[in-house]
Amino acid sequence: MLLLYYFVAVILPSCIAQISNGNDPPVQARITDQLEQKNDTKELDIIHHQKSDRQFEYSFNQQFRNETHTDENPFKCILCGKDFAVRRNLLRHRKIHANEKKLFKCDICSKTYSRRYDMNVHKRKHTGEKSYKCNACGKEFSDLRYLNQHNKTHLLEKPFKCDLCGRDFALRSHLKEHSLRVHANEKLFKCDICSKTYSRRYDMDVHKRIHTGEKPYKCNVCGKEFSDLRYLKQHNKTHLLEKPFKCDLCGRDFALRSHLKEHSLR
């Protein structure tokens, strides 16, 4: 019965009559007390949530302040020496130096650099200083970047393979150096149609397309087809608005130097 009056009190409080049950307080008074108690609880919940939100906001702001106001500044700008606590602030700061001229000058040969680090590395060529030593073989380097690159040569993984002799290399630059030094005059790849030989497999494959007529590379502008991707890239320049090569005799402009040369001979 009390639940019924409670429901009515919420919906239609003006319709509740003063009902008394002996010595008990009126039902309306009891319902009002319960409603006030419930409202007090809601207000406490709201205050609690507001307090929690403020605590969260304080915690977030405090964490940000701790991050940006720490005494440790491990990120140093190599151009001006300014220190930063957060890496993103250093990256943002570097944009200031993006358009600066070469401010750092070698006091030995007067060569200029935009970064102090590069100038210091350069000066080691004059002094012969090599501060970075390989722990594996003892080889010394003037620049940490060169040491890091050298360390890759001691790795078990050697992903760059020579197509001519099958030898593996840890660095692409070492493979290129090997090819020029060892296989420069070798022509091990032979066309099985005309017996013409090549020092690179790629060149032989391109050559064989002369026999087969295959032209797998097509210009998206004019539809012209080519047997070699290099020829397509060169052809694409003819569709550019810029034509930097001018004939001194007739003034005609060309996009490619080879077209100007062909025009002059014709």
GROMACS .gro file of C-alpha atoms in nm:
model
  266
    1MET     CA    1   0.000   0.000   0.000
    2LEU     CA    2   0.287   0.233   0.080
    3LEU     CA    3   0.442   0.169  -0.262
    4LEU     CA    4   0.120   0.278  -0.430
    5TYR     CA    5   0.119   0.609  -0.241
    6TYR     CA    6   0.491   0.653  -0.317
    7PHE     CA    7   0.421   0.618  -0.690
    8VAL     CA    8   0.132   0.865  -0.669
    9ALA     CA    9   0.348   1.107  -0.470
   10VAL     CA   10   0.605   1.114  -0.746
   11ILE     CA   11   0.354   1.162  -1.027
   12LEU     CA   12   0.079   1.364  -0.862
   13PRO     CA   13   0.202   1.509  -0.529
   14SER     CA   14  -0.093   1.751  -0.508
   15CYS     CA   15  -0.343   1.467  -0.509
   16ILE     CA   16  -0.215   1.296  -0.195
   17ALA     CA   17  -0.456   1.329   0.095
   18GLN     CA   18  -0.360   1.363   0.456
   19ILE     CA   19  -0.402   0.998   0.560
   20SER     CA   20  -0.326   0.900   0.916
   21ASN     CA   21  -0.293   0.555   1.062
   22GLY     CA   22  -0.328   0.572   1.436
   23ASN     CA   23  -0.020   0.713   1.601
   24ASP     CA   24   0.188   0.684   1.285
   25PRO     CA   25   0.279   1.008   1.108
   26PRO     CA   26   0.078   1.089   0.799
   27VAL     CA   27   0.166   0.884   0.493
   28GLN     CA   28   0.243   1.201   0.298
   29ALA     CA   29   0.500   1.302   0.559
   30ARG     CA   30   0.670   0.963   0.542
   31ILE     CA   31   0.676   0.972   0.162
   32THR     CA   32   0.816   1.325   0.168
   33ASP     CA   33   1.093   1.215   0.405
   34GLN     CA   34   1.182   0.926   0.175
   35LEU     CA   35   1.188   1.154  -0.130
   36GLU     CA   36   1.410   1.406   0.047
   37GLN     CA   37   1.643   1.128   0.158
   38LYS     CA   38   1.659   0.997  -0.200
   39ASN     CA   39   1.730   1.345  -0.337
   40ASP     CA   40   2.006   1.389  -0.079
   41THR     CA   41   2.160   1.063  -0.201
   42LYS     CA   42   2.146   1.183  -0.563
   43GLU     CA   43   2.310   1.512  -0.469
   44LEU     CA   44   2.587   1.321  -0.292
   45ASP     CA   45   2.634   1.105  -0.604
   46ILE     CA   46   2.655   1.415  -0.822
   47ILE     CA   47   2.908   1.575  -0.588
   48HIS     CA   48   3.110   1.251  -0.590
   49HIS     CA   49   3.115   1.235  -0.971
   50GLN     CA   50   3.208   1.601  -0.999
   51LYS     CA   51   3.488   1.543  -0.749
   52SER     CA   52   3.606   1.238  -0.946
   53ASP     CA   53   3.607   1.442  -1.269
   54ARG     CA   54   3.811   1.714  -1.101
   55GLN     CA   55   4.050   1.452  -0.965
   56PHE     CA   56   4.091   1.301  -1.312
   57GLU     CA   57   4.148   1.642  -1.468
   58TYR     CA   58   4.399   1.725  -1.196
   59SER     CA   59   4.576   1.392  -1.247
   60PHE     CA   60   4.600   1.445  -1.625
   61ASN     CA   61   4.725   1.801  -1.589
   62GLN     CA   62   4.970   1.698  -1.320
   63GLN     CA   63   5.105   1.421  -1.544
   64PHE     CA   64   5.148   1.668  -1.832
   65ARG     CA   65   5.323   1.916  -1.602
   66ASN     CA   66   5.549   1.643  -1.469
   67GLU     CA   67   5.636   1.546  -1.825
   68THR     CA   68   5.714   1.894  -1.949
   69HIS     CA   69   5.865   2.044  -1.633
   70THR     CA   70   6.100   1.766  -1.537
   71ASP     CA   71   6.459   1.856  -1.460
   72GLU     CA   72   6.578   1.596  -1.712
   73ASN     CA   73   6.599   1.718  -2.073
   74PRO     CA   74   6.739   1.425  -2.270
   75PHE     CA   75   6.654   1.561  -2.618
   76LYS     CA   76   6.913   1.812  -2.740
   77CYS     CA   77   6.901   2.017  -3.058
   78ILE     CA   78   7.230   1.956  -3.238
   79LEU     CA   79   7.198   2.289  -3.419
   80CYS     CA   80   7.169   2.530  -3.126
   81GLY     CA   81   7.219   2.307  -2.821
   82LYS     CA   82   6.877   2.371  -2.667
   83ASP     CA   83   6.746   2.087  -2.448
   84PHE     CA   84   6.393   1.945  -2.439
   85ALA     CA   85   6.215   1.707  -2.204
   86VAL     CA   86   5.982   1.571  -2.474
   87ARG     CA   87   6.089   1.453  -2.819
   88ARG     CA   88   5.791   1.608  -2.997
   89ASN     CA   89   5.896   1.949  -2.867
   90LEU     CA   90   6.241   1.895  -3.016
   91LEU     CA   91   6.087   1.801  -3.352
   92ARG     CA   92   5.869   2.111  -3.343
   93HIS     CA   93   6.173   2.322  -3.254
   94ARG     CA   94   6.377   2.186  -3.546
   95LYS     CA   95   6.141   2.356  -3.791
   96ILE     CA   96   6.294   2.685  -3.679
   97HIS     CA   97   6.624   2.576  -3.832
   98ALA     CA   98   6.470   2.435  -4.152
   99ASN     CA   99   6.529   2.747  -4.361
  100GLU     CA  100   6.849   2.862  -4.194
  101LYS     CA  101   7.163   2.901  -4.400
  102LYS     CA  102   7.481   2.707  -4.333
  103LEU     CA  103   7.589   2.871  -4.010
  104PHE     CA  104   7.868   2.639  -3.897
  105LYS     CA  105   8.205   2.693  -4.063
  106CYS     CA  106   8.511   2.473  -4.048
  107ASP     CA  107   8.799   2.685  -3.914
  108ILE     CA  108   9.049   2.480  -4.114
  109CYS     CA  109   8.911   2.477  -4.470
  110SER     CA  110   8.615   2.720  -4.434
  111LYS     CA  111   8.361   2.465  -4.555
  112THR     CA  112   8.016   2.545  -4.414
  113TYR     CA  113   7.742   2.322  -4.272
  114SER     CA  114   7.385   2.370  -4.154
  115ARG     CA  115   7.441   2.141  -3.853
  116ARG     CA  116   7.713   2.162  -3.592
  117TYR     CA  117   7.730   1.782  -3.577
  118ASP     CA  118   7.814   1.755  -3.948
  119MET     CA  119   8.082   2.020  -3.914
  120ASN     CA  120   8.241   1.836  -3.621
  121VAL     CA  121   8.240   1.509  -3.816
  122HIS     CA  122   8.400   1.688  -4.111
  123LYS     CA  123   8.676   1.838  -3.893
  124ARG     CA  124   8.781   1.487  -3.792
  125LYS     CA  125   8.903   1.439  -4.150
  126HIS     CA  126   9.160   1.710  -4.082
  127THR     CA  127   9.255   1.585  -3.736
  128GLY     CA  128   9.238   1.213  -3.815
  129GLU     CA  129   9.028   1.157  -3.504
  130LYS     CA  130   8.822   0.836  -3.504
  131SER     CA  131   8.621   0.821  -3.185
  132TYR     CA  132   8.400   0.522  -3.265
  133LYS     CA  133   8.545   0.170  -3.256
  134CYS     CA  134   8.387  -0.157  -3.363
  135ASN     CA  135   8.376  -0.405  -3.076
  136ALA     CA  136   8.389  -0.700  -3.316
  137CYS     CA  137   8.690  -0.623  -3.535
  138GLY     CA  138   8.841  -0.308  -3.385
  139LYS     CA  139   8.793  -0.090  -3.694
  140GLU     CA  140   8.760   0.279  -3.607
  141PHE     CA  141   8.531   0.545  -3.754
  142SER     CA  142   8.498   0.921  -3.735
  143ASP     CA  143   8.117   0.913  -3.735
  144LEU     CA  144   7.878   0.702  -3.529
  145ARG     CA  145   7.659   0.656  -3.835
  146TYR     CA  146   7.945   0.487  -4.019
  147LEU     CA  147   8.002   0.256  -3.724
  148ASN     CA  148   7.633   0.161  -3.713
  149GLN     CA  149   7.643   0.082  -4.082
  150HIS     CA  150   7.964  -0.117  -4.042
  151ASN     CA  151   7.816  -0.323  -3.758
  152LYS     CA  152   7.567  -0.469  -4.004
  153THR     CA  153   7.855  -0.645  -4.180
  154HIS     CA  154   7.897  -0.864  -3.872
  155LEU     CA  155   7.537  -0.980  -3.874
  156LEU     CA  156   7.455  -1.334  -3.978
  157GLU     CA  157   7.180  -1.206  -4.207
  158LYS     CA  158   7.308  -1.102  -4.551
  159PRO     CA  159   7.007  -1.022  -4.767
  160PHE     CA  160   7.189  -0.887  -5.075
  161LYS     CA  161   7.295  -1.163  -5.316
  162CYS     CA  162   7.517  -1.126  -5.621
  163ASP     CA  163   7.337  -1.255  -5.930
  164LEU     CA  164   7.666  -1.343  -6.094
  165CYS     CA  165   7.847  -1.553  -5.835
  166GLY     CA  166   7.588  -1.600  -5.559
  167ARG     CA  167   7.793  -1.432  -5.288
  168ASP     CA  168   7.587  -1.269  -5.010
  169PHE     CA  169   7.640  -0.926  -4.856
  170ALA     CA  170   7.502  -0.749  -4.551
  171LEU     CA  171   7.494  -0.407  -4.720
  172ARG     CA  172   7.371  -0.307  -5.065
  173SER     CA  173   7.671  -0.078  -5.104
  174HIS     CA  174   7.906  -0.375  -5.052
  175LEU     CA  175   7.724  -0.574  -5.320
  176LYS     CA  176   7.756  -0.282  -5.561
  177GLU     CA  177   8.125  -0.242  -5.481
  178HIS     CA  178   8.177  -0.617  -5.531
  179SER     CA  179   7.999  -0.613  -5.867
  180LEU     CA  180   8.211  -0.327  -5.997
  181ARG     CA  181   8.539  -0.468  -5.868
  182VAL     CA  182   8.494  -0.836  -5.952
  183HIS     CA  183   8.239  -0.863  -6.230
  184ALA     CA  184   8.286  -0.534  -6.417
  185ASN     CA  185   8.416  -0.696  -6.736
  186GLU     CA  186   8.235  -1.027  -6.704
  187LYS     CA  187   7.937  -1.105  -6.926
  188LEU     CA  188   7.790  -1.422  -6.789
  189PHE     CA  189   7.431  -1.385  -6.912
  190LYS     CA  190   7.378  -1.504  -7.267
  191CYS     CA  191   7.073  -1.458  -7.487
  192ASP     CA  192   6.959  -1.804  -7.598
  193ILE     CA  193   6.827  -1.661  -7.926
  194CYS     CA  194   7.117  -1.458  -8.065
  195SER     CA  195   7.394  -1.549  -7.815
  196LYS     CA  196   7.455  -1.185  -7.721
  197THR     CA  197   7.605  -1.160  -7.371
  198TYR     CA  198   7.539  -0.922  -7.083
  199SER     CA  199   7.690  -0.855  -6.743
  200ARG     CA  200   7.345  -0.822  -6.581
  201ARG     CA  201   7.048  -1.055  -6.600
  202TYR     CA  202   6.808  -0.759  -6.617
  203ASP     CA  203   6.975  -0.623  -6.931
  204MET     CA  204   6.958  -0.965  -7.095
  205ASP     CA  205   6.585  -0.996  -7.015
  206VAL     CA  206   6.518  -0.652  -7.165
  207HIS     CA  207   6.717  -0.746  -7.474
  208LYS     CA  208   6.520  -1.068  -7.527
  209ARG     CA  209   6.202  -0.860  -7.558
  210ILE     CA  210   6.342  -0.734  -7.889
  211HIS     CA  211   6.306  -1.090  -8.020
  212THR     CA  212   5.969  -1.159  -7.861
  213GLY     CA  213   5.816  -0.816  -7.925
  214GLU     CA  214   5.699  -0.797  -7.564
  215LYS     CA  215   5.630  -0.444  -7.438
  216PRO     CA  216   5.489  -0.467  -7.085
  217TYR     CA  217   5.518  -0.096  -6.998
  218LYS     CA  218   5.245   0.135  -7.130
  219CYS     CA  219   5.214   0.514  -7.113
  220ASN     CA  220   4.895   0.620  -6.935
  221VAL     CA  221   4.876   0.942  -7.138
  222CYS     CA  222   4.916   0.835  -7.500
  223GLY     CA  223   4.913   0.456  -7.478
  224LYS     CA  224   5.259   0.405  -7.626
  225GLU     CA  225   5.423   0.081  -7.511
  226PHE     CA  226   5.783   0.007  -7.417
  227SER     CA  227   5.998  -0.297  -7.351
  228ASP     CA  228   6.191  -0.132  -7.067
  229LEU     CA  229   6.060   0.064  -6.770
  230ARG     CA  230   6.348   0.308  -6.809
  231TYR     CA  231   6.228   0.398  -7.159
  232LEU     CA  232   5.876   0.459  -7.028
  233LYS     CA  233   6.004   0.690  -6.754
  234GLN     CA  234   6.207   0.882  -7.009
  235HIS     CA  235   5.905   0.902  -7.242
  236ASN     CA  236   5.678   1.035  -6.966
  237LYS     CA  237   5.890   1.349  -6.953
  238THR     CA  238   5.773   1.438  -7.304
  239HIS     CA  239   5.424   1.498  -7.164
  240LEU     CA  240   5.548   1.751  -6.913
  241LEU     CA  241   5.482   2.120  -6.973
  242GLU     CA  242   5.844   2.199  -6.890
  243LYS     CA  243   6.080   2.174  -7.187
  244PRO     CA  244   6.419   2.293  -7.067
  245PHE     CA  245   6.626   2.199  -7.376
  246LYS     CA  246   6.621   2.469  -7.646
  247CYS     CA  247   6.767   2.449  -7.995
  248ASP     CA  248   7.015   2.734  -8.047
  249LEU     CA  249   6.945   2.739  -8.421
  250CYS     CA  250   6.564   2.751  -8.444
  251GLY     CA  251   6.455   2.810  -8.084
  252ARG     CA  252   6.241   2.496  -8.059
  253ASP     CA  253   6.209   2.351  -7.708
  254PHE     CA  254   6.238   1.985  -7.607
  255ALA     CA  255   6.160   1.795  -7.289
  256LEU     CA  256   6.457   1.558  -7.329
  257ARG     CA  257   6.818   1.628  -7.418
  258SER     CA  258   6.817   1.322  -7.645
  259HIS     CA  259   6.529   1.470  -7.847
  260LEU     CA  260   6.721   1.795  -7.891
  261LYS     CA  261   7.026   1.601  -8.007
  262GLU     CA  262   6.816   1.397  -8.251
  263HIS     CA  263   6.655   1.718  -8.382
  264SER     CA  264   6.995   1.885  -8.433
  265LEU     CA  265   7.132   1.588  -8.630
  266ARG     CA  266   6.824   1.567  -8.850
   0.00000   0.00000   0.00000
